[in-house]
Amino acid sequence: MKMAMAGLYKRVLPSPAVDFASSDGKQLFIKAIQNGTLEGFYRLISYFQTQSEPAYCGLASLSMVLNALAIDPGRKWKGPWRWFDESMLDCCEPLEKVKEKGISFGKLVCLAHCAGAKVEAFRTNQSSLDDFRIFVVRCSTSDERHIISSYHRSIFKQTGTGHFSPLGGYHAGRDMALILDVARFKYPPHWVPLKLLW
Amino acid sequence: MKMAMAGLYKRVLPSPAVDFASSDGKQLFIKAIQNGTLEGFYRLISYFQTQSEPAYCGLASLSMVLNALAIDPGRKWKGPWRWFDESMLDCCEPLEKVKEKGISFGKLVCLAHCAGAKVEAFRTNQSSLDDFRIFVVRCSTSDERHIISSYHRSIFKQTGTGHFSPLGGYHAGRDMALILDVARFKYPPHWVPLKLLW
């Protein structure tokens, strides 16, 4: 008899999200590469990481992007190495508070500035879906700009609440974006309809 | 005047290795995808991580592969989640010893077994370059098998000594393998000639 195991081993990814490593996900990926809307993927995926605390999705997303942008933190991480880690993002909001409650959109923007990134922030009530799409295309066709998306899990029928994760690319034909979910102990990277993400 | 900063911000990747995110690296990637020798990449890259200690390259490589194989650790990591982390690979060799001295090839094989993986180990003095190539092709065309490579940094003119990292794929035309270097604070993922890796 196998004992019931306390705790959770991942969650089933609900539709309409498409698992990055599924057959459909691979097709989306190849087509997006051919169309030039996965140019930013290479650098970003090189620094894909797991959020180390349940409320660190914002910090993990930002540390991925800062490393992908090759911004030198000017501080040592471990040994002689300078490298961005969530634990070094101790500006704008105390880490203890982030650990407990997560981080707001505004505070994450502040933190990205502090860390040396050039930031443009877009809020849904101050821009449109078309603006968002234009920006997603601009970032996915370059490897010098990356997007961190802030959304509510319920939009995709996923368990959980507010969440941050970077976008790895875009598929124009099906108007889908690739979410590199930093809570990857729960959901794998997945493609979602851009309209829902907005 | 800019002050000299103690510590290191990455290393320049020496030839013949080709940076994954360079123009040449992207071409190698696209061709390998078309040839079906990047099938294992999707799952593996979904769990790409940084080694958390200077001597944890073996543990980080193994935890990537265990997560990519979707092996349930049967133990909780953080919160309710079961997920492989280097700190949970505490079998075969005490973690304190690994932290100080790294892990041997044999002990890493033992550890992979303990964690629930089905393992085949190939040593250079017991097999050939052709065997290795056959095995790399077999793994890169499937997403159910992954390779962790053990090699000496000096072969690629890289600083450092013995190192472990998983292979993300293979390019048949140029006979090159993609190393997903877990010491990514130092070198980005890169393609290398298979002959040198052997």
Coordinates of C-alpha atoms in Angstrom, one line a residue:
Chain A
M1 CA 0.0 0.0 0.0
K2 CA 1.3 3.4 -0.9
M3 CA 1.0 5.9 1.8
A4 CA -0.8 9.2 1.1
M5 CA 1.9 11.8 0.8
A6 CA 1.3 15.2 2.4
G7 CA 2.1 18.1 0.2
L8 CA 1.6 18.6 -3.5
Y9 CA 3.5 17.4 -6.6
K10 CA 2.7 20.1 -9.2
R11 CA -0.8 21.0 -10.5
V12 CA -2.4 20.0 -13.7
L13 CA -2.1 22.9 -16.2
P14 CA -5.7 23.9 -17.2
S15 CA -6.7 24.9 -20.7
P16 CA -6.4 27.3 -22.5
A17 CA -2.8 27.4 -21.4
V18 CA -0.6 25.2 -23.5
D19 CA 2.4 23.4 -21.9
F20 CA 5.7 24.6 -23.4
A21 CA 7.0 21.0 -23.7
S22 CA 3.8 19.5 -25.1
S23 CA 3.5 18.6 -28.8
D24 CA 1.3 21.7 -29.4
G25 CA 3.7 23.8 -27.3
K26 CA 6.7 22.7 -29.4
Q27 CA 4.8 23.6 -32.6
L28 CA 4.0 27.1 -31.3
F29 CA 7.6 27.5 -30.3
I30 CA 9.0 26.5 -33.7
K31 CA 6.6 28.8 -35.6
A32 CA 7.4 31.7 -33.3
I33 CA 11.1 31.2 -33.8
Q34 CA 10.6 31.2 -37.6
N35 CA 8.6 34.5 -37.3
G36 CA 11.4 36.1 -35.3
T37 CA 9.2 36.6 -32.1
L38 CA 11.4 34.5 -29.9
E39 CA 14.6 36.5 -30.2
G40 CA 14.6 37.5 -26.6
F41 CA 14.0 33.9 -25.5
Y42 CA 17.6 32.8 -25.7
R43 CA 19.0 35.2 -23.1
L44 CA 16.0 35.1 -20.8
I45 CA 15.8 31.3 -20.7
S46 CA 19.5 31.1 -19.9
Y47 CA 18.6 32.6 -16.5
F48 CA 15.2 30.9 -15.9
Q49 CA 14.9 30.3 -12.2
T50 CA 12.5 29.1 -9.5
Q51 CA 11.1 31.6 -7.0
S52 CA 12.7 30.6 -3.6
E53 CA 9.8 31.7 -1.4
P54 CA 6.0 31.5 -2.0
A55 CA 5.7 35.3 -2.3
Y56 CA 8.9 35.9 -4.2
C57 CA 7.5 35.7 -7.7
G58 CA 8.2 39.4 -8.3
L59 CA 11.8 39.1 -7.1
A60 CA 12.5 35.9 -9.0
S61 CA 11.1 37.4 -12.2
L62 CA 13.2 40.6 -11.7
S63 CA 16.4 38.7 -11.0
M64 CA 16.0 36.6 -14.2
V65 CA 15.6 39.8 -16.2
L66 CA 18.5 41.6 -14.6
N67 CA 20.8 38.6 -15.2
A68 CA 19.5 38.3 -18.8
L69 CA 20.2 42.0 -19.4
A70 CA 23.7 41.4 -18.1
I71 CA 23.5 44.2 -15.5
D72 CA 26.4 43.9 -13.1
P73 CA 25.0 44.1 -9.6
G74 CA 28.2 45.6 -8.3
R75 CA 28.0 43.4 -5.3
K76 CA 29.2 39.9 -4.7
W77 CA 26.7 37.0 -4.6
K78 CA 28.8 34.0 -3.6
G79 CA 32.5 33.3 -3.8
P80 CA 34.0 36.0 -6.0
W81 CA 30.9 36.2 -8.3
R82 CA 28.6 39.1 -8.9
W83 CA 25.2 37.9 -9.9
F84 CA 21.6 38.8 -9.1
D85 CA 19.8 36.7 -6.6
E86 CA 16.3 37.4 -5.1
S87 CA 18.0 37.8 -1.7
M88 CA 20.0 40.8 -3.1
L89 CA 16.9 42.7 -4.2
D90 CA 16.6 44.5 -0.8
C91 CA 15.5 47.9 -2.0
C92 CA 12.2 49.8 -2.1
E93 CA 10.5 47.2 0.1
P94 CA 12.0 45.3 3.0
L95 CA 12.6 41.6 2.1
E96 CA 10.8 40.4 5.2
K97 CA 7.7 42.2 4.1
V98 CA 8.0 40.8 0.6
K99 CA 8.4 37.3 2.0
E100 CA 5.2 37.8 3.9
K101 CA 3.0 39.7 1.5
G102 CA 4.7 39.7 -1.9
I103 CA 5.4 43.0 -3.7
S104 CA 3.2 45.5 -5.4
F105 CA 3.5 46.4 -9.1
G106 CA 4.7 49.9 -8.2
K107 CA 7.3 48.6 -5.8
L108 CA 8.7 46.1 -8.3
V109 CA 9.1 48.9 -10.8
C110 CA 10.9 50.9 -8.2
L111 CA 13.2 48.0 -7.4
A112 CA 14.0 47.4 -11.1
H113 CA 15.1 51.0 -11.4
C114 CA 17.2 50.8 -8.2
A115 CA 18.9 47.7 -9.6
G116 CA 20.0 49.5 -12.7
A117 CA 17.4 48.6 -15.3
K118 CA 15.7 51.1 -17.6
V119 CA 12.0 50.5 -16.9
E120 CA 8.7 51.3 -18.7
A121 CA 5.6 50.4 -16.7
F122 CA 2.2 49.8 -18.3
R123 CA -1.0 49.5 -16.3
T124 CA -4.1 48.0 -17.9
N125 CA -6.2 51.1 -17.0
Q126 CA -3.7 53.4 -18.7
S127 CA -3.1 51.6 -22.0
S128 CA -4.9 49.2 -24.4
L129 CA -4.6 45.6 -25.5
D130 CA -3.2 46.9 -28.8
D131 CA -0.5 48.8 -27.0
F132 CA 0.4 45.7 -25.0
R133 CA 0.6 43.6 -28.2
I134 CA 2.9 46.1 -29.9
F135 CA 5.1 46.1 -26.8
V136 CA 5.2 42.3 -26.6
V137 CA 6.2 42.1 -30.3
R138 CA 8.9 44.8 -29.8
C139 CA 10.4 42.8 -26.8
S140 CA 10.1 39.4 -28.4
T141 CA 11.9 40.5 -31.5
S142 CA 14.9 41.8 -29.5
D143 CA 17.1 40.4 -26.9
E144 CA 17.7 43.7 -25.1
R145 CA 14.2 44.2 -23.7
H146 CA 12.2 41.9 -21.5
I147 CA 8.7 42.0 -20.1
I148 CA 7.6 40.9 -16.6
S149 CA 3.9 40.4 -16.6
S150 CA 1.6 40.9 -13.6
Y151 CA -1.6 39.0 -13.7
H152 CA -4.2 37.1 -11.6
R153 CA -4.0 33.3 -11.7
S154 CA -7.8 32.9 -11.8
I155 CA -7.8 34.3 -15.4
F156 CA -6.3 31.1 -16.5
K157 CA -8.2 28.9 -14.1
Q158 CA -5.0 28.3 -12.2
T159 CA -4.9 28.0 -8.4
G160 CA -3.4 31.0 -6.6
T161 CA -3.9 34.7 -6.8
G162 CA -1.7 37.6 -8.1
H163 CA 1.5 36.5 -9.8
F164 CA 4.5 37.9 -11.7
S165 CA 6.5 36.1 -14.4
P166 CA 8.6 37.1 -17.4
L167 CA 7.4 36.5 -20.9
G168 CA 9.6 34.4 -23.1
G169 CA 8.1 35.1 -26.5
Y170 CA 5.1 35.6 -28.7
H171 CA 3.2 33.6 -31.4
A172 CA 1.6 36.1 -33.8
G173 CA -0.7 33.6 -35.6
R174 CA -2.5 32.4 -32.5
D175 CA -1.9 35.7 -30.6
M176 CA -0.3 33.8 -27.7
A177 CA 2.5 34.7 -25.2
L178 CA 4.9 32.4 -23.5
I179 CA 4.9 32.7 -19.7
L180 CA 8.1 31.5 -18.1
D181 CA 6.4 30.8 -14.8
V182 CA 8.8 31.2 -11.9
A183 CA 6.6 29.0 -9.7
R184 CA 7.7 26.1 -11.9
F185 CA 7.3 23.6 -9.0
K186 CA 3.6 24.2 -9.7
Y187 CA 3.1 24.9 -13.4
P188 CA 5.6 24.4 -16.2
P189 CA 6.3 27.3 -18.7
H190 CA 3.1 27.7 -20.9
W191 CA 1.6 29.6 -23.8
V192 CA -1.5 31.7 -23.1
P193 CA -3.9 33.9 -25.2
L194 CA -2.5 37.4 -25.1
K195 CA -6.1 38.8 -24.7
L196 CA -6.5 36.9 -21.4
L197 CA -3.1 38.0 -20.1
W198 CA -4.1 41.6 -20.7
Chain B
M1 CA 36.5 57.8 -11.4
K2 CA 35.0 54.3 -11.3
M3 CA 36.2 52.3 -8.3
A4 CA 37.6 48.8 -9.1
M5 CA 35.1 46.3 -8.0
A6 CA 36.2 43.3 -6.0
G7 CA 34.8 40.1 -7.4
L8 CA 34.1 38.9 -10.9
Y9 CA 31.3 39.6 -13.3
K10 CA 31.3 36.5 -15.5
R11 CA 34.1 35.3 -17.7
V12 CA 34.5 35.7 -21.4
L13 CA 33.5 32.4 -23.1
P14 CA 36.5 31.2 -25.1
S15 CA 36.4 29.6 -28.5
P16 CA 35.6 26.9 -29.7
A17 CA 32.6 27.1 -27.5
V18 CA 29.7 29.1 -29.1
D19 CA 27.4 31.2 -26.8
F20 CA 23.8 29.8 -27.0
A21 CA 22.4 33.4 -27.4
S22 CA 24.9 34.5 -30.0
S23 CA 23.9 34.7 -33.7
D24 CA 25.9 31.5 -34.5
G25 CA 24.4 29.9 -31.4
K26 CA 20.8 30.7 -32.6
Q27 CA 21.6 29.2 -36.0
L28 CA 22.9 26.0 -34.4
F29 CA 19.7 25.9 -32.3
I30 CA 17.3 26.3 -35.1
K31 CA 19.0 23.7 -37.3
A32 CA 19.1 21.2 -34.4
I33 CA 15.4 21.7 -33.8
Q34 CA 14.7 21.1 -37.4
N35 CA 16.7 17.9 -37.3
G36 CA 14.9 16.6 -34.2
T37 CA 17.9 16.6 -31.9
L38 CA 16.5 19.2 -29.4
E39 CA 13.5 17.2 -28.4
G40 CA 14.8 16.8 -24.8
F41 CA 15.6 20.6 -24.6
Y42 CA 12.0 21.7 -23.8
R43 CA 11.6 19.7 -20.5
L44 CA 15.2 20.2 -19.4
I45 CA 15.4 24.0 -20.0
S46 CA 12.1 24.3 -18.1
Y47 CA 14.2 23.4 -15.0
F48 CA 17.5 25.1 -15.8
Q49 CA 19.0 26.4 -12.5
T50 CA 22.2 27.9 -11.0
Q51 CA 24.4 25.8 -8.7
S52 CA 24.0 27.4 -5.3
E53 CA 27.5 26.5 -4.1
P54 CA 30.8 26.6 -5.9
A55 CA 31.1 22.8 -5.6
Y56 CA 27.4 21.9 -6.2
C57 CA 27.6 21.5 -10.0
G58 CA 26.8 17.8 -9.7
L59 CA 23.9 18.4 -7.4
A60 CA 22.4 21.2 -9.4
S61 CA 22.8 19.2 -12.6
L62 CA 21.0 16.2 -11.0
S63 CA 18.2 18.3 -9.5
M64 CA 17.5 19.8 -13.0
V65 CA 17.3 16.3 -14.5
L66 CA 15.2 14.9 -11.7
N67 CA 12.7 17.8 -12.1
A68 CA 12.7 17.4 -15.9
L69 CA 12.0 13.7 -15.5
A70 CA 9.0 14.6 -13.3
I71 CA 10.2 12.3 -10.5
D72 CA 8.3 13.0 -7.3
P73 CA 10.8 13.4 -4.5
G74 CA 8.2 12.2 -2.0
R75 CA 9.3 14.9 0.4
K76 CA 8.3 18.5 0.8
W77 CA 10.6 21.3 -0.4
K78 CA 8.9 24.5 0.7
G79 CA 5.3 25.2 1.6
P80 CA 3.2 22.3 0.5
W81 CA 5.4 21.6 -2.6
R82 CA 7.4 18.6 -3.5
W83 CA 10.3 19.5 -5.7
F84 CA 13.9 18.6 -6.1
D85 CA 16.4 21.1 -4.7
E86 CA 20.2 20.6 -4.3
S87 CA 19.8 20.7 -0.5
M88 CA 17.5 17.6 -0.7
L89 CA 20.2 15.4 -2.4
D90 CA 21.6 14.3 0.9
C91 CA 22.3 10.6 0.1
C92 CA 25.5 8.7 -0.9
E93 CA 27.7 11.6 0.2
P94 CA 27.2 14.0 3.1
L95 CA 26.2 17.5 1.9
E96 CA 28.9 19.1 4.0
K97 CA 31.5 17.0 2.2
V98 CA 30.1 17.9 -1.3
K99 CA 30.1 21.5 -0.3
E100 CA 33.7 21.4 0.5
K101 CA 35.0 19.0 -2.2
G102 CA 32.3 18.4 -4.8
I103 CA 31.1 15.0 -5.7
S104 CA 32.7 12.1 -7.7
F105 CA 31.3 10.6 -10.8
G106 CA 30.5 7.4 -9.0
K107 CA 28.8 9.1 -6.0
L108 CA 26.6 11.2 -8.4
V109 CA 25.5 8.0 -10.1
C110 CA 24.7 6.5 -6.7
L111 CA 22.7 9.6 -5.8
A112 CA 20.7 9.6 -9.0
H113 CA 19.7 6.0 -8.3
C114 CA 18.7 6.9 -4.7
A115 CA 16.6 9.7 -5.9
G116 CA 14.6 7.4 -8.2
A117 CA 16.2 7.8 -11.6
K118 CA 17.1 4.9 -13.9
V119 CA 20.8 5.5 -14.6
E120 CA 23.3 4.4 -17.1
A121 CA 26.8 5.5 -16.5
F122 CA 29.5 5.7 -19.2
R123 CA 33.1 6.3 -18.5
T124 CA 35.5 7.3 -21.2
N125 CA 37.8 4.4 -20.6
Q126 CA 35.0 1.9 -20.9
S127 CA 33.3 3.2 -24.1
S128 CA 34.1 5.1 -27.3
L129 CA 33.4 8.5 -28.9
D130 CA 31.0 6.7 -31.3
D131 CA 29.1 5.2 -28.3
F132 CA 28.9 8.6 -26.8
R133 CA 27.6 10.2 -30.0
I134 CA 24.9 7.4 -30.3
F135 CA 23.8 8.0 -26.8
V136 CA 23.7 11.8 -27.2
V137 CA 21.5 11.4 -30.3
R138 CA 19.3 9.0 -28.5
C139 CA 18.8 11.4 -25.6
S140 CA 18.4 14.5 -27.7
T141 CA 15.7 13.0 -29.8
S142 CA 13.6 12.1 -26.8
D143 CA 12.3 14.0 -23.8
E144 CA 12.4 11.0 -21.4
R145 CA 16.2 10.7 -21.2
H146 CA 18.8 13.3 -20.2
I147 CA 22.6 13.3 -20.0
I148 CA 24.7 14.9 -17.4
S149 CA 28.2 15.3 -18.7
S150 CA 31.4 15.3 -16.5
Y151 CA 34.4 17.1 -18.0
H152 CA 37.4 19.2 -17.2
R153 CA 37.0 22.9 -17.9
S154 CA 40.6 23.2 -19.3
I155 CA 39.5 21.2 -22.4
F156 CA 37.5 24.2 -23.5
K157 CA 40.1 26.7 -22.2
Q158 CA 37.7 27.7 -19.5
T159 CA 38.8 28.6 -16.0
G160 CA 38.1 26.0 -13.4
T161 CA 38.6 22.3 -13.0
G162 CA 36.2 19.3 -13.0
H163 CA 32.6 20.2 -13.8
F164 CA 29.2 18.6 -14.3
S165 CA 26.4 20.0 -16.4
P166 CA 23.5 18.6 -18.4
L167 CA 23.4 18.5 -22.2
G168 CA 20.5 20.3 -23.8
G169 CA 20.8 19.0 -27.3
Y170 CA 22.9 18.1 -30.3
H171 CA 23.7 19.5 -33.7
A172 CA 24.6 16.7 -36.1
G173 CA 26.0 18.7 -39.0
R174 CA 28.7 20.4 -36.8
D175 CA 28.9 17.5 -34.3
M176 CA 28.3 19.9 -31.4
A177 CA 26.5 19.4 -28.1
L178 CA 24.7 22.1 -26.1
I179 CA 26.0 22.4 -22.5
L180 CA 23.5 23.9 -20.1
D181 CA 26.2 25.2 -17.7
V182 CA 24.9 25.3 -14.1
A183 CA 27.7 27.7 -13.2
R184 CA 25.8 30.3 -15.3
F185 CA 27.0 33.2 -13.2
K186 CA 30.3 32.4 -15.0
Y187 CA 29.5 31.1 -18.5
P188 CA 26.2 31.2 -20.4
P189 CA 24.9 28.0 -22.0
H190 CA 27.1 27.1 -24.9
W191 CA 27.7 24.7 -27.8
V192 CA 30.9 22.7 -27.9
P193 CA 32.5 20.1 -30.2
L194 CA 31.4 16.7 -29.1
K195 CA 34.9 15.3 -29.7
L196 CA 36.3 17.7 -27.1
L197 CA 33.5 16.9 -24.6
W198 CA 34.4 13.2 -24.9

